[in-house]
Tab-separated table of C-alpha atoms in Angstrom:
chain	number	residue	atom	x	y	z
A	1	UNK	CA	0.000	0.000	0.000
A	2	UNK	CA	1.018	3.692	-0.290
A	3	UNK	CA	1.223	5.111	3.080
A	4	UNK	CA	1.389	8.613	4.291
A	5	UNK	CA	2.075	9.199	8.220
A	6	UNK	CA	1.364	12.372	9.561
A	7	UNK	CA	4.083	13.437	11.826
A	8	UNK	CA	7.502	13.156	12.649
A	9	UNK	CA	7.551	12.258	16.302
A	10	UNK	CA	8.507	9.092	17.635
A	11	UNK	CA	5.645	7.427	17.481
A	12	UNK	CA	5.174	9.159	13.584
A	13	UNK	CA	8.872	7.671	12.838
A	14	UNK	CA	8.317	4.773	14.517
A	15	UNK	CA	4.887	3.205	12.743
A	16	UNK	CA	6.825	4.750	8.939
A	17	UNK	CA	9.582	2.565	10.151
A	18	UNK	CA	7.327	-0.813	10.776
A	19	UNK	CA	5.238	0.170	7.794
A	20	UNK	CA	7.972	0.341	5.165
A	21	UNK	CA	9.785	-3.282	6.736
A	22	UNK	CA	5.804	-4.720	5.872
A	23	UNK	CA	6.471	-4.085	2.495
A	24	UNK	CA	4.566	-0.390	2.365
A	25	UNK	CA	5.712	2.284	0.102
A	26	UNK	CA	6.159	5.265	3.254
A	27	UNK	CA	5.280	9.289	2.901
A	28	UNK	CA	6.348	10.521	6.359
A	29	UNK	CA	5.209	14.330	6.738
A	30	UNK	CA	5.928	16.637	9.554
A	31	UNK	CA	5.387	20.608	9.354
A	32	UNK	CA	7.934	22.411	10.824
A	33	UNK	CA	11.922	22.549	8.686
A	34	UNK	CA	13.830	22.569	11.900
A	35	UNK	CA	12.284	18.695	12.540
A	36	UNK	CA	12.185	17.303	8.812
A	37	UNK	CA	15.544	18.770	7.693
A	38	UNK	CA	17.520	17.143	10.698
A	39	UNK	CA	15.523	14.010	9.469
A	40	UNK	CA	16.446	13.833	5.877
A	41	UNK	CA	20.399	14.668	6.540
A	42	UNK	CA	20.834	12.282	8.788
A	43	UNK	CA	18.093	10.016	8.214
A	44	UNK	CA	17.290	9.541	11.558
A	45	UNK	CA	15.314	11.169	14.170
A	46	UNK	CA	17.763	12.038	16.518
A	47	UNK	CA	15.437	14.225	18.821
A	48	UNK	CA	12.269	11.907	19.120
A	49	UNK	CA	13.954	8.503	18.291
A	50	UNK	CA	17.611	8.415	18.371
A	51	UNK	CA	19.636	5.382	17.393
A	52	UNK	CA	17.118	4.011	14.839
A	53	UNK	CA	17.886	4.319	10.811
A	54	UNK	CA	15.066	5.802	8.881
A	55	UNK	CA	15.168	3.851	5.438
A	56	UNK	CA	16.697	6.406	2.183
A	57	UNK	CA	12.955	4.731	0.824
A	58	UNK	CA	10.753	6.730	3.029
A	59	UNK	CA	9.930	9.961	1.655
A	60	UNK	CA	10.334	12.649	4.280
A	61	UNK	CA	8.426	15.451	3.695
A	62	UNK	CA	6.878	18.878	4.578
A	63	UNK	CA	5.209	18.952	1.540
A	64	UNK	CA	1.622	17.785	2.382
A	65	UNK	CA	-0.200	17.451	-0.884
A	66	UNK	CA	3.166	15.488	-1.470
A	67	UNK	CA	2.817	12.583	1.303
A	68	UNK	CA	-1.016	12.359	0.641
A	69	UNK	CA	-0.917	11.784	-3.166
A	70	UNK	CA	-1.871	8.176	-4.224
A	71	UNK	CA	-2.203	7.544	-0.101
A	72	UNK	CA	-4.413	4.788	0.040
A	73	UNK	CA	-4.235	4.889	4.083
A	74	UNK	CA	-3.308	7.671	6.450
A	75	UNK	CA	-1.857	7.320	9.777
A	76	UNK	CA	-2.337	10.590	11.910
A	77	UNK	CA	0.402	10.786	14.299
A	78	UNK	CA	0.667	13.801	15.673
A	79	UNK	CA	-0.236	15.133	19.280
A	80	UNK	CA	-4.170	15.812	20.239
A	81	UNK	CA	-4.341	19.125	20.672
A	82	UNK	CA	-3.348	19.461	17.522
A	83	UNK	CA	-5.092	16.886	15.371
A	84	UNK	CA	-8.028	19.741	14.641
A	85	UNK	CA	-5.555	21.936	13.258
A	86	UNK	CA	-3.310	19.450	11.589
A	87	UNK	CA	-6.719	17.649	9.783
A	88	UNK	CA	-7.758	21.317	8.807
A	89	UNK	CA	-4.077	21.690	7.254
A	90	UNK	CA	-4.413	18.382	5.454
A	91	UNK	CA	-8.343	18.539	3.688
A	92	UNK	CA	-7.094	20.171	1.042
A	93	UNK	CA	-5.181	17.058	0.052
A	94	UNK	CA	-7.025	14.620	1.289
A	95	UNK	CA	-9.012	12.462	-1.034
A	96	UNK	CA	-12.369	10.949	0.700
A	97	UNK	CA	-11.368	6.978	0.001
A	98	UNK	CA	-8.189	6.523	2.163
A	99	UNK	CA	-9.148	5.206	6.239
A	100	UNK	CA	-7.693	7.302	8.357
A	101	UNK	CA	-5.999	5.604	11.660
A	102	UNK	CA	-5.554	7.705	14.365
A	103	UNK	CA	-2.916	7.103	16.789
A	104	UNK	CA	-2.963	10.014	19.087
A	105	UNK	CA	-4.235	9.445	22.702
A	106	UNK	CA	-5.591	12.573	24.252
A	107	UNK	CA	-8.917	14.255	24.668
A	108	UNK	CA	-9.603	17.745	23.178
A	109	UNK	CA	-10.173	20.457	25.779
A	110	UNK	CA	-13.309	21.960	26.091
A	111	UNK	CA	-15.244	20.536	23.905
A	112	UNK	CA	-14.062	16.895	25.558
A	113	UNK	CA	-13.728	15.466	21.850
A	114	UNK	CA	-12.319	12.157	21.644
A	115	UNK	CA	-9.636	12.162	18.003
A	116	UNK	CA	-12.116	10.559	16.245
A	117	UNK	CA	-14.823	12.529	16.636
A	118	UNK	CA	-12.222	15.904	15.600
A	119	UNK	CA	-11.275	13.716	12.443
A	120	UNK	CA	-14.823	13.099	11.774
A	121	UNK	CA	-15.793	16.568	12.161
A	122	UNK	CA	-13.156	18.674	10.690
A	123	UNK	CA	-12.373	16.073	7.692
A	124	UNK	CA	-16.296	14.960	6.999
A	125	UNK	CA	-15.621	11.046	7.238
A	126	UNK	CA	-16.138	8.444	8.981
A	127	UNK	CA	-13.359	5.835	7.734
A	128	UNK	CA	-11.439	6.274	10.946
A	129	UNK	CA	-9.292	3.760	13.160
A	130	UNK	CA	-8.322	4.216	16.346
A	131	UNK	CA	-5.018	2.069	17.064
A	132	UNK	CA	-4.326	2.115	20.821
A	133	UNK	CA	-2.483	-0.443	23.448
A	134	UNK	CA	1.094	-0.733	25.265
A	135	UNK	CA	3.174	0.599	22.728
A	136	UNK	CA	6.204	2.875	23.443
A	137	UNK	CA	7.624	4.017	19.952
A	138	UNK	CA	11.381	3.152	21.082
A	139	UNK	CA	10.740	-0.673	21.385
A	140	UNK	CA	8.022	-0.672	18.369
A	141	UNK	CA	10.842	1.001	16.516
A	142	UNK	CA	13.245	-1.510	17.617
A	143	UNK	CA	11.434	-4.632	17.158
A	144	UNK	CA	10.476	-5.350	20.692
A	145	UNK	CA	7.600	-7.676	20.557
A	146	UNK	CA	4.408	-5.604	20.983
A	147	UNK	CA	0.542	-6.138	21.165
A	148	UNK	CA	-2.273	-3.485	20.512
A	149	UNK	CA	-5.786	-3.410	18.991
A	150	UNK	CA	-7.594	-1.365	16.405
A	151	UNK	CA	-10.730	-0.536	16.425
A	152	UNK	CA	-13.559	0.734	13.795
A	153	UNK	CA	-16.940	0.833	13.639
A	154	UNK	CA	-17.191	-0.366	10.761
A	155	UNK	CA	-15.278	-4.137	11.075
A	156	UNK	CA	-13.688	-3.886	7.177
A	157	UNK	CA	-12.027	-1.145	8.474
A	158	UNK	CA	-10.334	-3.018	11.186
A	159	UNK	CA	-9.346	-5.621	9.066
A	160	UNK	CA	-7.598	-3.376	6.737
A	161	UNK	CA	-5.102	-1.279	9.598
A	162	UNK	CA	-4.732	-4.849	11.007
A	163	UNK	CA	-3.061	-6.361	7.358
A	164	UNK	CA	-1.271	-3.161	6.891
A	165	UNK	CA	0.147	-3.011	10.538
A	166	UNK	CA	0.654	-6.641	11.740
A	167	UNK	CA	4.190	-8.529	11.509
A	168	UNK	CA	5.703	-11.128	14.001
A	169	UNK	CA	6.708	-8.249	16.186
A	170	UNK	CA	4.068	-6.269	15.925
A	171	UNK	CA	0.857	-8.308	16.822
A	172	UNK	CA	-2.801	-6.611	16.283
A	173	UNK	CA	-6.068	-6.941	17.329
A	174	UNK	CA	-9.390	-6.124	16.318
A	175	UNK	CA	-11.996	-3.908	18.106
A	176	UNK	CA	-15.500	-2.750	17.490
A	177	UNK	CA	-15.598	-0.317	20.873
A	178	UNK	CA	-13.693	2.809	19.328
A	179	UNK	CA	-15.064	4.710	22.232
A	180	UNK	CA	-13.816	2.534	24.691
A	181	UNK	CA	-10.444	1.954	22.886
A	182	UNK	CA	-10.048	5.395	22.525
A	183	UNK	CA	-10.587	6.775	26.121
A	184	UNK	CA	-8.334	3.883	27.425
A	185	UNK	CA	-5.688	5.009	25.334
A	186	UNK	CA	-6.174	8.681	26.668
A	187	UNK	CA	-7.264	8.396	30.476
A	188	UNK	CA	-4.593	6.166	31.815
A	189	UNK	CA	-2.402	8.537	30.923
A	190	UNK	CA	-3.803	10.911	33.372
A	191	UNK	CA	-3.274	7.807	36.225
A	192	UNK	CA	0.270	7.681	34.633
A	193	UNK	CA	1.047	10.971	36.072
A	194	UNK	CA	-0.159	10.305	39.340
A	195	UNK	CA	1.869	7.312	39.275
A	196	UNK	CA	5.393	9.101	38.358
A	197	UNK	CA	3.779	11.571	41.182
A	198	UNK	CA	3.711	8.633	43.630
A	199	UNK	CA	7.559	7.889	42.592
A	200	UNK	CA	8.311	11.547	42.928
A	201	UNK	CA	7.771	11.695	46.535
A	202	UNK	CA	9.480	8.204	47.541
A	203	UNK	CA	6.256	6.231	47.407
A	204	UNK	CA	6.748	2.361	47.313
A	205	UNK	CA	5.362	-0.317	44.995
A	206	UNK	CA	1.966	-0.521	47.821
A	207	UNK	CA	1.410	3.158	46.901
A	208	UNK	CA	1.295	2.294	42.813
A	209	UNK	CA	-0.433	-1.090	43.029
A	210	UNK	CA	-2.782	0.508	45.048
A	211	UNK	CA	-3.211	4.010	42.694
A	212	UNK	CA	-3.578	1.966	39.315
A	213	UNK	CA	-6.085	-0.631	40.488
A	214	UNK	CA	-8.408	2.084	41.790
A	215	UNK	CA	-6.920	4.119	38.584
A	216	UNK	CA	-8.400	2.033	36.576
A	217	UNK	CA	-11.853	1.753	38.423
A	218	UNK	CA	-12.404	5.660	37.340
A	219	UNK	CA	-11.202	4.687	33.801
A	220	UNK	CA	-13.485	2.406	33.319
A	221	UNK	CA	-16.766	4.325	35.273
A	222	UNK	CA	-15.637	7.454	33.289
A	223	UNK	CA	-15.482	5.389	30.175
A	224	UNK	CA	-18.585	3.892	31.076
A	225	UNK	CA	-20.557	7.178	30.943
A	226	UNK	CA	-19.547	7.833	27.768
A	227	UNK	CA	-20.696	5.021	26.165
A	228	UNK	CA	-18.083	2.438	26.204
A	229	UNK	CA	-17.920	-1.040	27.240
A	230	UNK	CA	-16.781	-2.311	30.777
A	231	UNK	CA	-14.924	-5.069	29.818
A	232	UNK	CA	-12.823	-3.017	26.967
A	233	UNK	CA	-10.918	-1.397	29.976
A	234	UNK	CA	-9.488	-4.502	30.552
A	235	UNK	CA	-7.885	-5.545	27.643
A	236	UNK	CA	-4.608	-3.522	26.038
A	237	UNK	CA	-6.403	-0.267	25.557
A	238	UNK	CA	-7.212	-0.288	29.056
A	239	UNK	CA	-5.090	-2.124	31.398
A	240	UNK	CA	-2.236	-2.984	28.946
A	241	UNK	CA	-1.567	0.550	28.490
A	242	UNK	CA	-1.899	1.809	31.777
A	243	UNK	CA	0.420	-0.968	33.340
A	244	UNK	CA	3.157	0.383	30.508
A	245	UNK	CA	2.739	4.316	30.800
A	246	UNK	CA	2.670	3.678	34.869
A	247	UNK	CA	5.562	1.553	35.040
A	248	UNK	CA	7.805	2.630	32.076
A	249	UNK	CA	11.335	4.270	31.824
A	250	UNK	CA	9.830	5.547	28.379
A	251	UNK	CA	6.782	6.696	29.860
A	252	UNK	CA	6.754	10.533	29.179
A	253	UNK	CA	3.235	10.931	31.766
A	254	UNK	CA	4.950	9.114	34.296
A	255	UNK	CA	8.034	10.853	34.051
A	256	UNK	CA	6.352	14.219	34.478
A	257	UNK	CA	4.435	13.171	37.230
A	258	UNK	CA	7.269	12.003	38.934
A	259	UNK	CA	9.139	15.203	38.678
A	260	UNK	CA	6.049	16.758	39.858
A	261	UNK	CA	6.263	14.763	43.187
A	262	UNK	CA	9.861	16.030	43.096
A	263	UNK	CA	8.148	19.373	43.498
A	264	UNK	CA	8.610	20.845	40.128
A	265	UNK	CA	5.884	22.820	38.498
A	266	UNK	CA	3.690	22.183	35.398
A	267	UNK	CA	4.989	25.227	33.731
A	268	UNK	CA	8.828	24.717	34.585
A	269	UNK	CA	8.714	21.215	33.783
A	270	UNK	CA	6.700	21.800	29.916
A	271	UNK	CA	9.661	24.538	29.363
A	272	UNK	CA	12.533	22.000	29.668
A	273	UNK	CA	11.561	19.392	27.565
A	274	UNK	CA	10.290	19.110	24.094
A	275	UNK	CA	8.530	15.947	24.485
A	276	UNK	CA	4.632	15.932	24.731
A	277	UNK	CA	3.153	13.914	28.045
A	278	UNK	CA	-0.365	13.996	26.342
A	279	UNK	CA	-1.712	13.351	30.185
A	280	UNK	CA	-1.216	17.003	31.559
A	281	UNK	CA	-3.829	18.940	28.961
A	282	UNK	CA	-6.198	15.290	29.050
A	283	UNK	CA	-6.170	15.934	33.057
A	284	UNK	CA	-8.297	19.180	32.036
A	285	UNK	CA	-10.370	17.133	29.594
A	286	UNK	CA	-11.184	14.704	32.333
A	287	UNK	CA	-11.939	16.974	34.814
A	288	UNK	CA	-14.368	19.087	32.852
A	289	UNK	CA	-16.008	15.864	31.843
A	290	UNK	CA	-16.559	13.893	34.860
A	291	UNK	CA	-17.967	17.225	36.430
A	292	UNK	CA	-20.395	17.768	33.691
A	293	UNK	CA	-21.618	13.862	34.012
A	294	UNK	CA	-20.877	13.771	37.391
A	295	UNK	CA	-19.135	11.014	37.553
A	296	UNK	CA	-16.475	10.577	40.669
A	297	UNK	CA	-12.723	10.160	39.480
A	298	UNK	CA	-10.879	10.797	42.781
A	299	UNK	CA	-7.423	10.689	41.575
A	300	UNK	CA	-7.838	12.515	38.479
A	301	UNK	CA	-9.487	15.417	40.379
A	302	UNK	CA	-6.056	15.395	42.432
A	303	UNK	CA	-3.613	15.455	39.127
A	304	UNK	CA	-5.900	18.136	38.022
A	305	UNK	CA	-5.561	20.198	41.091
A	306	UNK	CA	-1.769	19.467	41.376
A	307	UNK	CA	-1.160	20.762	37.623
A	308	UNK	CA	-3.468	23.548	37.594
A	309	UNK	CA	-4.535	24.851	40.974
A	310	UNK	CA	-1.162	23.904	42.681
A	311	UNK	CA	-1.344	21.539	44.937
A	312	UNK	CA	0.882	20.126	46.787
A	313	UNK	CA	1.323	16.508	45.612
A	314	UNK	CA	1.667	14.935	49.354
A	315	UNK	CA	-1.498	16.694	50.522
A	316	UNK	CA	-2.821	15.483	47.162
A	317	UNK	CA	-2.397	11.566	48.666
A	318	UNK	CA	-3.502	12.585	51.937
A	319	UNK	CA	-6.499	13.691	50.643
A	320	UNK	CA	-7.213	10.609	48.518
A	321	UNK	CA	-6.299	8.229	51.160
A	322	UNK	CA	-8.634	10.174	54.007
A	323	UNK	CA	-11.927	9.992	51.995
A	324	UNK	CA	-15.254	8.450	52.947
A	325	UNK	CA	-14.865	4.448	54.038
A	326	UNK	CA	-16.797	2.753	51.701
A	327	UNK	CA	-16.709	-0.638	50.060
A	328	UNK	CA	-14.425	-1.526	47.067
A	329	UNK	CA	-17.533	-2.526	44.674
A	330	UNK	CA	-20.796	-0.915	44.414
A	331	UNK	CA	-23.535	-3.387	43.811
């Protein structure tokens, strides 16, 4: 197939990497000259994914109407807030018959758009994938075996990302739940952050084990309310990919949050680095969500307060662990 990815990332750089060793002939497009020039003279992403050769067969690209001619599938790769401006960029070029497989995992503020719903609305279509699951770009890119699942509402779809995608190290299943895969992919990221948090301060494995299981309780009633299904929190959308972002070295939300619980601010640690921990702007997502539907997501409430209100992280845990006794399930 002729693939275009859209963005040059790590996660971008990664899938044009696994794409073109399927057999795939690989536009990779990113926007800005001071990221795609570095790219093409070295070929290699040096500041998202050092160490790992970008093939001289991959086009790299910042023309767009360039990477989306003859694309008969289009992988959007780029961060979520700014998929609506990035698919706004890209309808010009974009012919109608190509699905469109989102990979970002975020939630849009304000309106509290999942990335398939922007995609749908911005680009008028609804041949959309979501692929989600435990999938750090610097093992995909390196052929570290690796499971995740797409998802489409339409099943043909589904089938199609899964041919294009699949390989013995990259193994992929199918979904029908695109809301559920989708707000896995983006909430546990927001847990993530608590987690690093948790490692920030000195917490010990108790403290995690204890902040991911109930983590993932307010996944899956937040998810839930939206219209997902239970049991989709509990496959690699859900708990796969919150037990990898927790846990991770290469976890980006976990690494924030721990330098958080070091007692560095949101604003001082988003100036030092140029990677994106898609958790921090979902945390505002989730918040204004769950209060509109109100639905009760303890711990995201406190990441919210300790990245935008201030709070300290240890009176952040206090407060979570000095709630209301109550019982573990709610029949």
């Amino acid at each position: 197939m002729n693939v275009a990815v859209i963005g040059t990332g790590g996660w971008g750089t990664a899938l044009g990497v696994l794409l073109h060793g399927n057999g795939h002939k690989v536009a990779l497009w990113g926007r800005l000259p001071e990221e795609v020039e570095p790219i093409l003279a070295a070929r290699e992403n040096r500041e998202f994914l050092p160490g790992v050769e970008i093939p001289k067969e991959i086009a790299v690209t910042l023309d767009a109407a360039e990477a989306l001619r003859g694309a008969e599938l289009v992988v959007l790769a780029v961060p979520s807030h700014g998929m609506r401006p990035i698919c706004e960029k890209l309808k010009p070029f974009l012919s109608p018959g190509p699905p469109l497989v989102s990979v970002a995992k975020g939630i849009e503020n304000e309106t509290g758009a999942r990335m398939s719903e922007v995609i749908a609305e911005v680009l008028d279509t609804d041949r959309i994938v979501v692929l989600s699951g435990p999938s750090h770009a610097e093992e995909v890119a390196r052929g570290v075996p690796t499971a995740v699942v797409v998802a489409a509402k339409v099943p043909l779809l589904a089938a199609t990302a899964q041919k294009a995608f699949m390989n013995e190290r990259f193994r992929i299943y199918t979904h029908d739940d695109v809301t559920g895969v989708e707000l896995g992919g983006a909430l546990k990221n927001v847990i993530a952050i608590a987690a690093g948090t948790c490692d920030g301060i000195g917490f010990g494995d108790n403290t995690k084990a204890a902040l991911c299981t109930r983590g993932l309780a307010e996944i899956t009633r937040l998810g839930m309310a939206l219209g997902a299904r239970q049991e989709t929190f509990f496959g690699l959308s859900g708990v796969g990919d919150l037990i990898v972002t927790a846990f991770s070295r290469h976890s980006r939300n976990r690494g924030f949050g721990e330098r958080l619980g070091k007692g560095e601010t949101r604003e001082h640690i988003a100036a030092s680095t140029h990677m994106v921990a898609e958790g921090v702007k979902t945390a505002k997502s989730v918040w204004q969500v769950a209060h509109r539907l109100r639905v009760d997501v303890p711990i995201a409430a406190q990441v919210y307060a300790i990245l935008y209100e201030g709070k300290a992280p240890k009176q952040a845990v206090r407060d979570l662990m000095t709630r209301e006794a109550k019982p573990e399930f709610r029949g």
